[in-house]
Amino acid sequence: MSELEKVLAEVLEKIVPPPEEEERVAEEVGRALDALGKALEELSIEAVAEVEGSFAKGTWLSGDVDVDVFLLFDPSVGVEEMRGKSLSAAKRAAEKLGVGWTERYASHPYLTLKLSSCDMDVVPAYRVSDPSRIKSPVDRTPFHTQYVKRRLGERPELKNEVRLLKRFAKGVGIYGAEIRVEGFSGYLLELLAIHCGSFLGVLRAAASWRPYGVVIDIEKHYSDRRQVLERFEDPLVVVDPVDPRRNVASPVSLENLSKFVAAARAFLREPSTRFFFPVAPKPRRLEEVLRGRAVAAVKLQVPPMPEDVLWGQARRALKALSSGLERLSFKILGSSAWAEGSELVLLFELETLELPPLEKHRGPPVYSKHDERFVSQYLKGECIAGPYVDGDKWVVIRPRRLRKTSEALAKLLRTYNVGEHITKCAREGFVICTGEEVLGISASESFRRHLYEWLIRRPPWLWNDDAEAWEKQSEGSA
Amino acid sequence: MSELEKVLAEVLEKIVPPPEEEERVAEEVGRALDALGKALEELSIEAVAEVEGSFAKGTWLSGDVDVDVFLLFDPSVGVEEMRGKSLSAAKRAAEKLGVGWTERYASHPYLTLKLSSCDMDVVPAYRVSDPSRIKSPVDRTPFHTQYVKRRLGERPELKNEVRLLKRFAKGVGIYGAEIRVEGFSGYLLELLAIHCGSFLGVLRAAASWRPYGVVIDIEKHYSDRRQVLERFEDPLVVVDPVDPRRNVASPVSLENLSKFVAAARAFLREPSTRFFFPVAPKPRRLEEVLRGRAVAAVKLQVPPMPEDVLWGQARRALKALSSGLERLSFKILGSSAWAEGSELVLLFELETLELPPLEKHRGPPVYSKHDERFVSQYLKGECIAGPYVDGDKWVVIRPRRLRKTSEALAKLLRTYNVGEHITKCAREGFVICTGEEVLGISASESFRRHLYEWLIRRPPWLWNDDAEAWEKQSEGSA
């Protein structure tokens, strides 16, 4: 048995659900479906309950199952009517089962029932005749389930290949199409496994992918690659087998595609279970890791909103503040966001927290009609050298107005548009910390873990690599 | 009398040579020409002595006359023969006149005779039938003299307009086509006055010049502007009336053209004798002006070489070292060179003398075959964060290797090509000073003056403007 085979066998042992787990979940899902069916009948709701997602396809990971049940309505039913009926039916079913539930929101509001072995989302959607007639993205899901079930039915051994791929993507930290992650959805990974024929087939293909040039069109909807690349300007393009207008990989960011490529190459060179189950980094004190780094943090109080909205806003704010800081001459080494409850923390690492005292400030060209105003302003005002002619422009060297990162961030938050929601939150107040103070900006343990992983900034499969040497080096630099 | 007329009258009084000065110089030049004629005869040299330059054209400034005498040879004479004969004749003439001389070099070696009222350069050149047949640039000069004499002969009142323009260019610090200056030659200013009809005509035209779009073609050698701009890619183009292949303004740098434009606009707004005769800046202690500025200086010992060669090399070194420093992440606010005797000092003003301790270092793309080497190098080596994937590349945050300007300059001087001569000098040794130490890098008074003017970095006509307020401000920042 090769090292590679040993690694894959060890991982499969952990991720393939044993028969008793499968039976237990199946039984519970069966009971819940019965309850749902009765609820629909009692409430005279014309809808069909259908299991979708990884449980339906048989690609879920042991100990990690979420069951999606769709209530499929006729397209003639109004949206509000469908939403109301779906929530009523789900609540009635929860009552019958005697389980708790929470209400959530994606395309529509939906209920999550807390079954004993798993969570079950009860989601409303329209049953349409063809994916080109969908009314909202969820309506496409039944077609995805159907397609994958058919393909995996032809080659059942692919199910475990999908499981390996999902666990690999989780281990590398790129699993999930939500905006917080910008990674690979389960459906995308299923398609990759179907296309490449195996887990290793996908990794071997990925090892030579170059972003913005990768096209996978399983059902050959397009006649050639170029046609696809003209239509979709994404780092990775996987044409949806059930809907040629859609790139299943459109949520995948350049960085996450690159992380997948990097991990695939590293795994093929040296297979290890670390890629699937990262070993936690050898703990170093957060204070020590932060020392010598020029980090600034902004904390905002955010109202409740759907996660995708929050993370869309958080990313937009990171981008706007970074470009604002750069316009003020700060150099950004990295940025990241963390959120929990009503707390949102935006993190920035800079080259320095305080810029040099003087700056070169460019004025108008010498032949501009604004020349006189510029020259006389600086002859009278604050100016260390000049006004002088540099190239064809008037220029001065003057004291820099905003030298400290904290002052610059505060100014940007007060005056900049950093996205609709966050701008509104910022107008109501914010906290800015820099240097070692950043540690105190949130008491949450999850914040400390996020800060730590962001500071060491290694892919999880490298977390424990050469930790000894690394620790020694960090002591030296402390 | 308007303010403008008063200013011009006051300047003309100082720069138009009084009749007695004109007579005295003319008499002495006459005597020198006689001596030269006799020398040529005695040595059986077939050449004609002819007066060129501003004295011949009657455009010299009072108290500031250099007389150029050309010894014109037949093109059939060999260069070495011409050079030898010219030097012999000039030396023989100096003997006859009982005056001292020094030997210099431009296109050819030449002698400067120290007459009592002026210096007289005795320069060899070929008398060619047409400017298109010249053998070296000096051969064009007699054609220039002839052209300007003819045009000024038609309108003698232009002579004083030329004088105003020359004094203005001197006052603004842009007079001279040599590489040290990169400014306006006397011939160029004469052509501008001829073309625009007066000193004020030139200034009014210049006030709306936009660099890289100005074309003056007095003799209409070209059919339109576009044709000229296609041929000459210079900030200012003045087609030589005697040679359409040549742009008389080609030595003028973008910056000096812009200084001229800026000064013209300012003078027209508020005429003052300061533009012609700048008032020395209110003295402030050099130490005080230097305080708070991030200045670095390199001193090199240079062997004797023609001035244009030295300044060409100095400019090249400034450019190479500046771009080297920028590649190492330093921000350059300005640079300048100073030379005297065998000392050459290169000056740099930076945003800071010491860069932040950490830097972001970009490695290969994740799909590159060099990925493994990069990652394993930084897993083992000096690295603060990462290796991590940023965009599609591997990246680390590592301690910056060269943080101090002095270390960076030393490394560049040891390893960089900063121009043939200077590189050679640098290999034999150099001195680097930063901060207040820069004051001690040369004991020369001329160096201190240069440093001072470079630090305050104002056009001479603004030197004394608002000096009070400026001084107050500098005390505040000290």
PDB file of N, CA and C in Angstrom, chain A residues 207-264:
ATOM      1  N   ALA A 207      -3.741  20.833 -10.461  1.00  0.00           N
ATOM      2  CA  ALA A 207      -2.323  21.143 -10.274  1.00  0.00           C
ATOM      3  C   ALA A 207      -1.765  21.978 -11.418  1.00  0.00           C
ATOM      4  N   SER A 208      -2.420  21.948 -12.573  1.00  0.00           N
ATOM      5  CA  SER A 208      -1.889  22.777 -13.661  1.00  0.00           C
ATOM      6  C   SER A 208      -2.883  23.842 -14.135  1.00  0.00           C
ATOM      7  N   TRP A 209      -3.916  24.093 -13.328  1.00  0.00           N
ATOM      8  CA  TRP A 209      -4.854  25.161 -13.687  1.00  0.00           C
ATOM      9  C   TRP A 209      -4.187  26.533 -13.600  1.00  0.00           C
ATOM     10  N   ARG A 210      -4.503  27.375 -14.587  1.00  0.00           N
ATOM     11  CA  ARG A 210      -4.112  28.780 -14.490  1.00  0.00           C
ATOM     12  C   ARG A 210      -5.371  29.627 -14.436  1.00  0.00           C
ATOM     13  N   PRO A 211      -5.558  30.373 -13.351  1.00  0.00           N
ATOM     14  CA  PRO A 211      -6.785  31.158 -13.182  1.00  0.00           C
ATOM     15  C   PRO A 211      -7.111  31.965 -14.442  1.00  0.00           C
ATOM     16  N   TYR A 212      -8.403  32.130 -14.693  1.00  0.00           N
ATOM     17  CA  TYR A 212      -8.942  32.861 -15.846  1.00  0.00           C
ATOM     18  C   TYR A 212      -8.720  32.134 -17.164  1.00  0.00           C
ATOM     19  N   GLY A 213      -8.337  30.853 -17.081  1.00  0.00           N
ATOM     20  CA  GLY A 213      -8.187  30.111 -18.324  1.00  0.00           C
ATOM     21  C   GLY A 213      -8.750  28.696 -18.202  1.00  0.00           C
ATOM     22  N   VAL A 214      -9.399  28.409 -17.064  1.00  0.00           N
ATOM     23  CA  VAL A 214      -9.888  27.053 -16.845  1.00  0.00           C
ATOM     24  C   VAL A 214     -11.369  26.968 -17.216  1.00  0.00           C
ATOM     25  N   VAL A 215     -11.699  26.038 -18.106  1.00  0.00           N
ATOM     26  CA  VAL A 215     -13.086  25.864 -18.540  1.00  0.00           C
ATOM     27  C   VAL A 215     -13.457  24.389 -18.442  1.00  0.00           C
ATOM     28  N   ILE A 216     -14.550  24.098 -17.742  1.00  0.00           N
ATOM     29  CA  ILE A 216     -15.075  22.730 -17.716  1.00  0.00           C
ATOM     30  C   ILE A 216     -16.541  22.802 -18.156  1.00  0.00           C
ATOM     31  N   ASP A 217     -16.846  22.111 -19.225  1.00  0.00           N
ATOM     32  CA  ASP A 217     -18.196  22.163 -19.802  1.00  0.00           C
ATOM     33  C   ASP A 217     -18.627  20.719 -20.036  1.00  0.00           C
ATOM     34  N   ILE A 218     -19.103  20.065 -18.943  1.00  0.00           N
ATOM     35  CA  ILE A 218     -19.336  18.621 -18.956  1.00  0.00           C
ATOM     36  C   ILE A 218     -20.305  18.209 -20.052  1.00  0.00           C
ATOM     37  N   GLU A 219     -21.391  18.943 -20.181  1.00  0.00           N
ATOM     38  CA  GLU A 219     -22.406  18.542 -21.153  1.00  0.00           C
ATOM     39  C   GLU A 219     -22.182  19.163 -22.534  1.00  0.00           C
ATOM     40  N   LYS A 220     -21.002  19.768 -22.706  1.00  0.00           N
ATOM     41  CA  LYS A 220     -20.647  20.377 -23.994  1.00  0.00           C
ATOM     42  C   LYS A 220     -21.755  21.290 -24.533  1.00  0.00           C
ATOM     43  N   HIS A 221     -22.171  22.226 -23.654  1.00  0.00           N
ATOM     44  CA  HIS A 221     -23.169  23.209 -24.085  1.00  0.00           C
ATOM     45  C   HIS A 221     -22.589  24.182 -25.097  1.00  0.00           C
ATOM     46  N   TYR A 222     -21.275  24.376 -24.993  1.00  0.00           N
ATOM     47  CA  TYR A 222     -20.618  25.332 -25.903  1.00  0.00           C
ATOM     48  C   TYR A 222     -19.738  24.562 -26.867  1.00  0.00           C
ATOM     49  N   SER A 223     -19.503  25.168 -28.033  1.00  0.00           N
ATOM     50  CA  SER A 223     -18.741  24.446 -29.050  1.00  0.00           C
ATOM     51  C   SER A 223     -17.233  24.522 -28.776  1.00  0.00           C
ATOM     52  N   ASP A 224     -16.767  25.607 -28.160  1.00  0.00           N
ATOM     53  CA  ASP A 224     -15.338  25.622 -27.786  1.00  0.00           C
ATOM     54  C   ASP A 224     -15.073  26.511 -26.573  1.00  0.00           C
ATOM     55  N   ARG A 225     -13.850  26.354 -26.038  1.00  0.00           N
ATOM     56  CA  ARG A 225     -13.387  27.042 -24.841  1.00  0.00           C
ATOM     57  C   ARG A 225     -13.529  28.567 -24.948  1.00  0.00           C
ATOM     58  N   ARG A 226     -13.140  29.066 -26.126  1.00  0.00           N
ATOM     59  CA  ARG A 226     -13.090  30.514 -26.293  1.00  0.00           C
ATOM     60  C   ARG A 226     -14.477  31.141 -26.082  1.00  0.00           C
ATOM     61  N   GLN A 227     -15.467  30.458 -26.611  1.00  0.00           N
ATOM     62  CA  GLN A 227     -16.846  30.920 -26.460  1.00  0.00           C
ATOM     63  C   GLN A 227     -17.227  31.057 -24.979  1.00  0.00           C
ATOM     64  N   VAL A 228     -16.786  30.075 -24.189  1.00  0.00           N
ATOM     65  CA  VAL A 228     -17.096  30.088 -22.760  1.00  0.00           C
ATOM     66  C   VAL A 228     -16.364  31.240 -22.066  1.00  0.00           C
ATOM     67  N   LEU A 229     -15.063  31.401 -22.423  1.00  0.00           N
ATOM     68  CA  LEU A 229     -14.261  32.433 -21.765  1.00  0.00           C
ATOM     69  C   LEU A 229     -14.759  33.833 -22.114  1.00  0.00           C
ATOM     70  N   GLU A 230     -15.360  33.961 -23.288  1.00  0.00           N
ATOM     71  CA  GLU A 230     -15.909  35.271 -23.646  1.00  0.00           C
ATOM     72  C   GLU A 230     -17.130  35.591 -22.795  1.00  0.00           C
ATOM     73  N   ARG A 231     -17.892  34.555 -22.466  1.00  0.00           N
ATOM     74  CA  ARG A 231     -19.133  34.774 -21.729  1.00  0.00           C
ATOM     75  C   ARG A 231     -18.896  34.953 -20.226  1.00  0.00           C
ATOM     76  N   PHE A 232     -17.963  34.158 -19.682  1.00  0.00           N
ATOM     77  CA  PHE A 232     -17.756  34.181 -18.227  1.00  0.00           C
ATOM     78  C   PHE A 232     -16.352  34.699 -17.909  1.00  0.00           C
ATOM     79  N   GLU A 233     -16.288  35.827 -17.186  1.00  0.00           N
ATOM     80  CA  GLU A 233     -14.970  36.372 -16.835  1.00  0.00           C
ATOM     81  C   GLU A 233     -14.627  36.004 -15.405  1.00  0.00           C
ATOM     82  N   ASP A 234     -14.543  34.721 -15.117  1.00  0.00           N
ATOM     83  CA  ASP A 234     -14.270  34.271 -13.755  1.00  0.00           C
ATOM     84  C   ASP A 234     -12.959  33.476 -13.730  1.00  0.00           C
ATOM     85  N   PRO A 235     -12.300  33.443 -12.564  1.00  0.00           N
ATOM     86  CA  PRO A 235     -11.048  32.682 -12.459  1.00  0.00           C
ATOM     87  C   PRO A 235     -11.237  31.219 -12.866  1.00  0.00           C
ATOM     88  N   LEU A 236     -12.390  30.638 -12.499  1.00  0.00           N
ATOM     89  CA  LEU A 236     -12.678  29.238 -12.835  1.00  0.00           C
ATOM     90  C   LEU A 236     -14.079  29.188 -13.437  1.00  0.00           C
ATOM     91  N   VAL A 237     -14.225  28.476 -14.548  1.00  0.00           N
ATOM     92  CA  VAL A 237     -15.553  28.367 -15.156  1.00  0.00           C
ATOM     93  C   VAL A 237     -15.947  26.894 -15.254  1.00  0.00           C
ATOM     94  N   VAL A 238     -17.060  26.536 -14.591  1.00  0.00           N
ATOM     95  CA  VAL A 238     -17.646  25.207 -14.728  1.00  0.00           C
ATOM     96  C   VAL A 238     -19.094  25.426 -15.161  1.00  0.00           C
ATOM     97  N   VAL A 239     -19.358  25.164 -16.430  1.00  0.00           N
ATOM     98  CA  VAL A 239     -20.687  25.428 -16.971  1.00  0.00           C
ATOM     99  C   VAL A 239     -21.692  24.480 -16.299  1.00  0.00           C
ATOM    100  N   ASP A 240     -22.820  25.052 -15.838  1.00  0.00           N
ATOM    101  CA  ASP A 240     -23.830  24.231 -15.172  1.00  0.00           C
ATOM    102  C   ASP A 240     -24.450  23.262 -16.183  1.00  0.00           C
ATOM    103  N   PRO A 241     -24.352  21.944 -15.922  1.00  0.00           N
ATOM    104  CA  PRO A 241     -24.920  20.978 -16.875  1.00  0.00           C
ATOM    105  C   PRO A 241     -26.411  21.205 -17.105  1.00  0.00           C
ATOM    106  N   VAL A 242     -27.130  21.732 -16.090  1.00  0.00           N
ATOM    107  CA  VAL A 242     -28.572  21.902 -16.268  1.00  0.00           C
ATOM    108  C   VAL A 242     -28.940  23.302 -16.744  1.00  0.00           C
ATOM    109  N   ASP A 243     -27.978  24.216 -16.847  1.00  0.00           N
ATOM    110  CA  ASP A 243     -28.284  25.593 -17.257  1.00  0.00           C
ATOM    111  C   ASP A 243     -27.041  26.293 -17.815  1.00  0.00           C
ATOM    112  N   PRO A 244     -26.901  26.275 -19.148  1.00  0.00           N
ATOM    113  CA  PRO A 244     -25.662  26.780 -19.772  1.00  0.00           C
ATOM    114  C   PRO A 244     -25.399  28.256 -19.499  1.00  0.00           C
ATOM    115  N   ARG A 245     -26.395  28.989 -19.000  1.00  0.00           N
ATOM    116  CA  ARG A 245     -26.177  30.417 -18.755  1.00  0.00           C
ATOM    117  C   ARG A 245     -25.435  30.657 -17.448  1.00  0.00           C
ATOM    118  N   ARG A 246     -25.172  29.588 -16.720  1.00  0.00           N
ATOM    119  CA  ARG A 246     -24.665  29.773 -15.364  1.00  0.00           C
ATOM    120  C   ARG A 246     -23.294  29.110 -15.181  1.00  0.00           C
ATOM    121  N   ASN A 247     -22.372  29.865 -14.527  1.00  0.00           N
ATOM    122  CA  ASN A 247     -21.084  29.303 -14.139  1.00  0.00           C
ATOM    123  C   ASN A 247     -21.182  28.852 -12.688  1.00  0.00           C
ATOM    124  N   VAL A 248     -21.158  27.546 -12.470  1.00  0.00           N
ATOM    125  CA  VAL A 248     -21.300  27.026 -11.109  1.00  0.00           C
ATOM    126  C   VAL A 248     -20.171  27.536 -10.211  1.00  0.00           C
ATOM    127  N   ALA A 249     -19.006  27.851 -10.821  1.00  0.00           N
ATOM    128  CA  ALA A 249     -17.839  28.277 -10.040  1.00  0.00           C
ATOM    129  C   ALA A 249     -17.747  29.791  -9.904  1.00  0.00           C
ATOM    130  N   SER A 250     -18.796  30.523 -10.270  1.00  0.00           N
ATOM    131  CA  SER A 250     -18.673  31.988 -10.201  1.00  0.00           C
ATOM    132  C   SER A 250     -18.415  32.524  -8.792  1.00  0.00           C
ATOM    133  N   PRO A 251     -18.856  31.861  -7.717  1.00  0.00           N
ATOM    134  CA  PRO A 251     -18.513  32.413  -6.391  1.00  0.00           C
ATOM    135  C   PRO A 251     -17.040  32.235  -6.015  1.00  0.00           C
ATOM    136  N   VAL A 252     -16.291  31.387  -6.727  1.00  0.00           N
ATOM    137  CA  VAL A 252     -14.909  31.077  -6.317  1.00  0.00           C
ATOM    138  C   VAL A 252     -13.991  32.269  -6.613  1.00  0.00           C
ATOM    139  N   SER A 253     -13.384  32.833  -5.571  1.00  0.00           N
ATOM    140  CA  SER A 253     -12.471  33.960  -5.766  1.00  0.00           C
ATOM    141  C   SER A 253     -11.144  33.476  -6.339  1.00  0.00           C
ATOM    142  N   LEU A 254     -10.424  34.417  -6.934  1.00  0.00           N
ATOM    143  CA  LEU A 254      -9.094  34.091  -7.461  1.00  0.00           C
ATOM    144  C   LEU A 254      -8.224  33.456  -6.376  1.00  0.00           C
ATOM    145  N   GLU A 255      -8.299  34.041  -5.168  1.00  0.00           N
ATOM    146  CA  GLU A 255      -7.448  33.559  -4.095  1.00  0.00           C
ATOM    147  C   GLU A 255      -7.797  32.129  -3.696  1.00  0.00           C
ATOM    148  N   ASN A 256      -9.108  31.818  -3.628  1.00  0.00           N
ATOM    149  CA  ASN A 256      -9.495  30.471  -3.229  1.00  0.00           C
ATOM    150  C   ASN A 256      -9.199  29.451  -4.322  1.00  0.00           C
ATOM    151  N   LEU A 257      -9.352  29.851  -5.578  1.00  0.00           N
ATOM    152  CA  LEU A 257      -8.942  28.950  -6.651  1.00  0.00           C
ATOM    153  C   LEU A 257      -7.445  28.665  -6.520  1.00  0.00           C
ATOM    154  N   SER A 258      -6.680  29.737  -6.260  1.00  0.00           N
ATOM    155  CA  SER A 258      -5.227  29.574  -6.141  1.00  0.00           C
ATOM    156  C   SER A 258      -4.857  28.714  -4.944  1.00  0.00           C
ATOM    157  N   LYS A 259      -5.602  28.869  -3.847  1.00  0.00           N
ATOM    158  CA  LYS A 259      -5.341  28.018  -2.684  1.00  0.00           C
ATOM    159  C   LYS A 259      -5.586  26.545  -3.029  1.00  0.00           C
ATOM    160  N   PHE A 260      -6.624  26.300  -3.806  1.00  0.00           N
ATOM    161  CA  PHE A 260      -6.920  24.922  -4.212  1.00  0.00           C
ATOM    162  C   PHE A 260      -5.796  24.374  -5.086  1.00  0.00           C
ATOM    163  N   VAL A 261      -5.352  25.176  -6.041  1.00  0.00           N
ATOM    164  CA  VAL A 261      -4.248  24.758  -6.921  1.00  0.00           C
ATOM    165  C   VAL A 261      -3.004  24.464  -6.079  1.00  0.00           C
ATOM    166  N   ALA A 262      -2.690  25.397  -5.165  1.00  0.00           N
ATOM    167  CA  ALA A 262      -1.493  25.240  -4.336  1.00  0.00           C
ATOM    168  C   ALA A 262      -1.576  23.969  -3.495  1.00  0.00           C
ATOM    169  N   ALA A 263      -2.752  23.739  -2.895  1.00  0.00           N
ATOM    170  CA  ALA A 263      -2.912  22.560  -2.035  1.00  0.00           C
ATOM    171  C   ALA A 263      -2.845  21.279  -2.869  1.00  0.00           C
ATOM    172  N   ALA A 264      -3.448  21.297  -4.053  1.00  0.00           N
ATOM    173  CA  ALA A 264      -3.419  20.115  -4.911  1.00  0.00           C
ATOM    174  C   ALA A 264      -1.979  19.750  -5.261  1.00  0.00           C
TER     175      ALA A 264
END
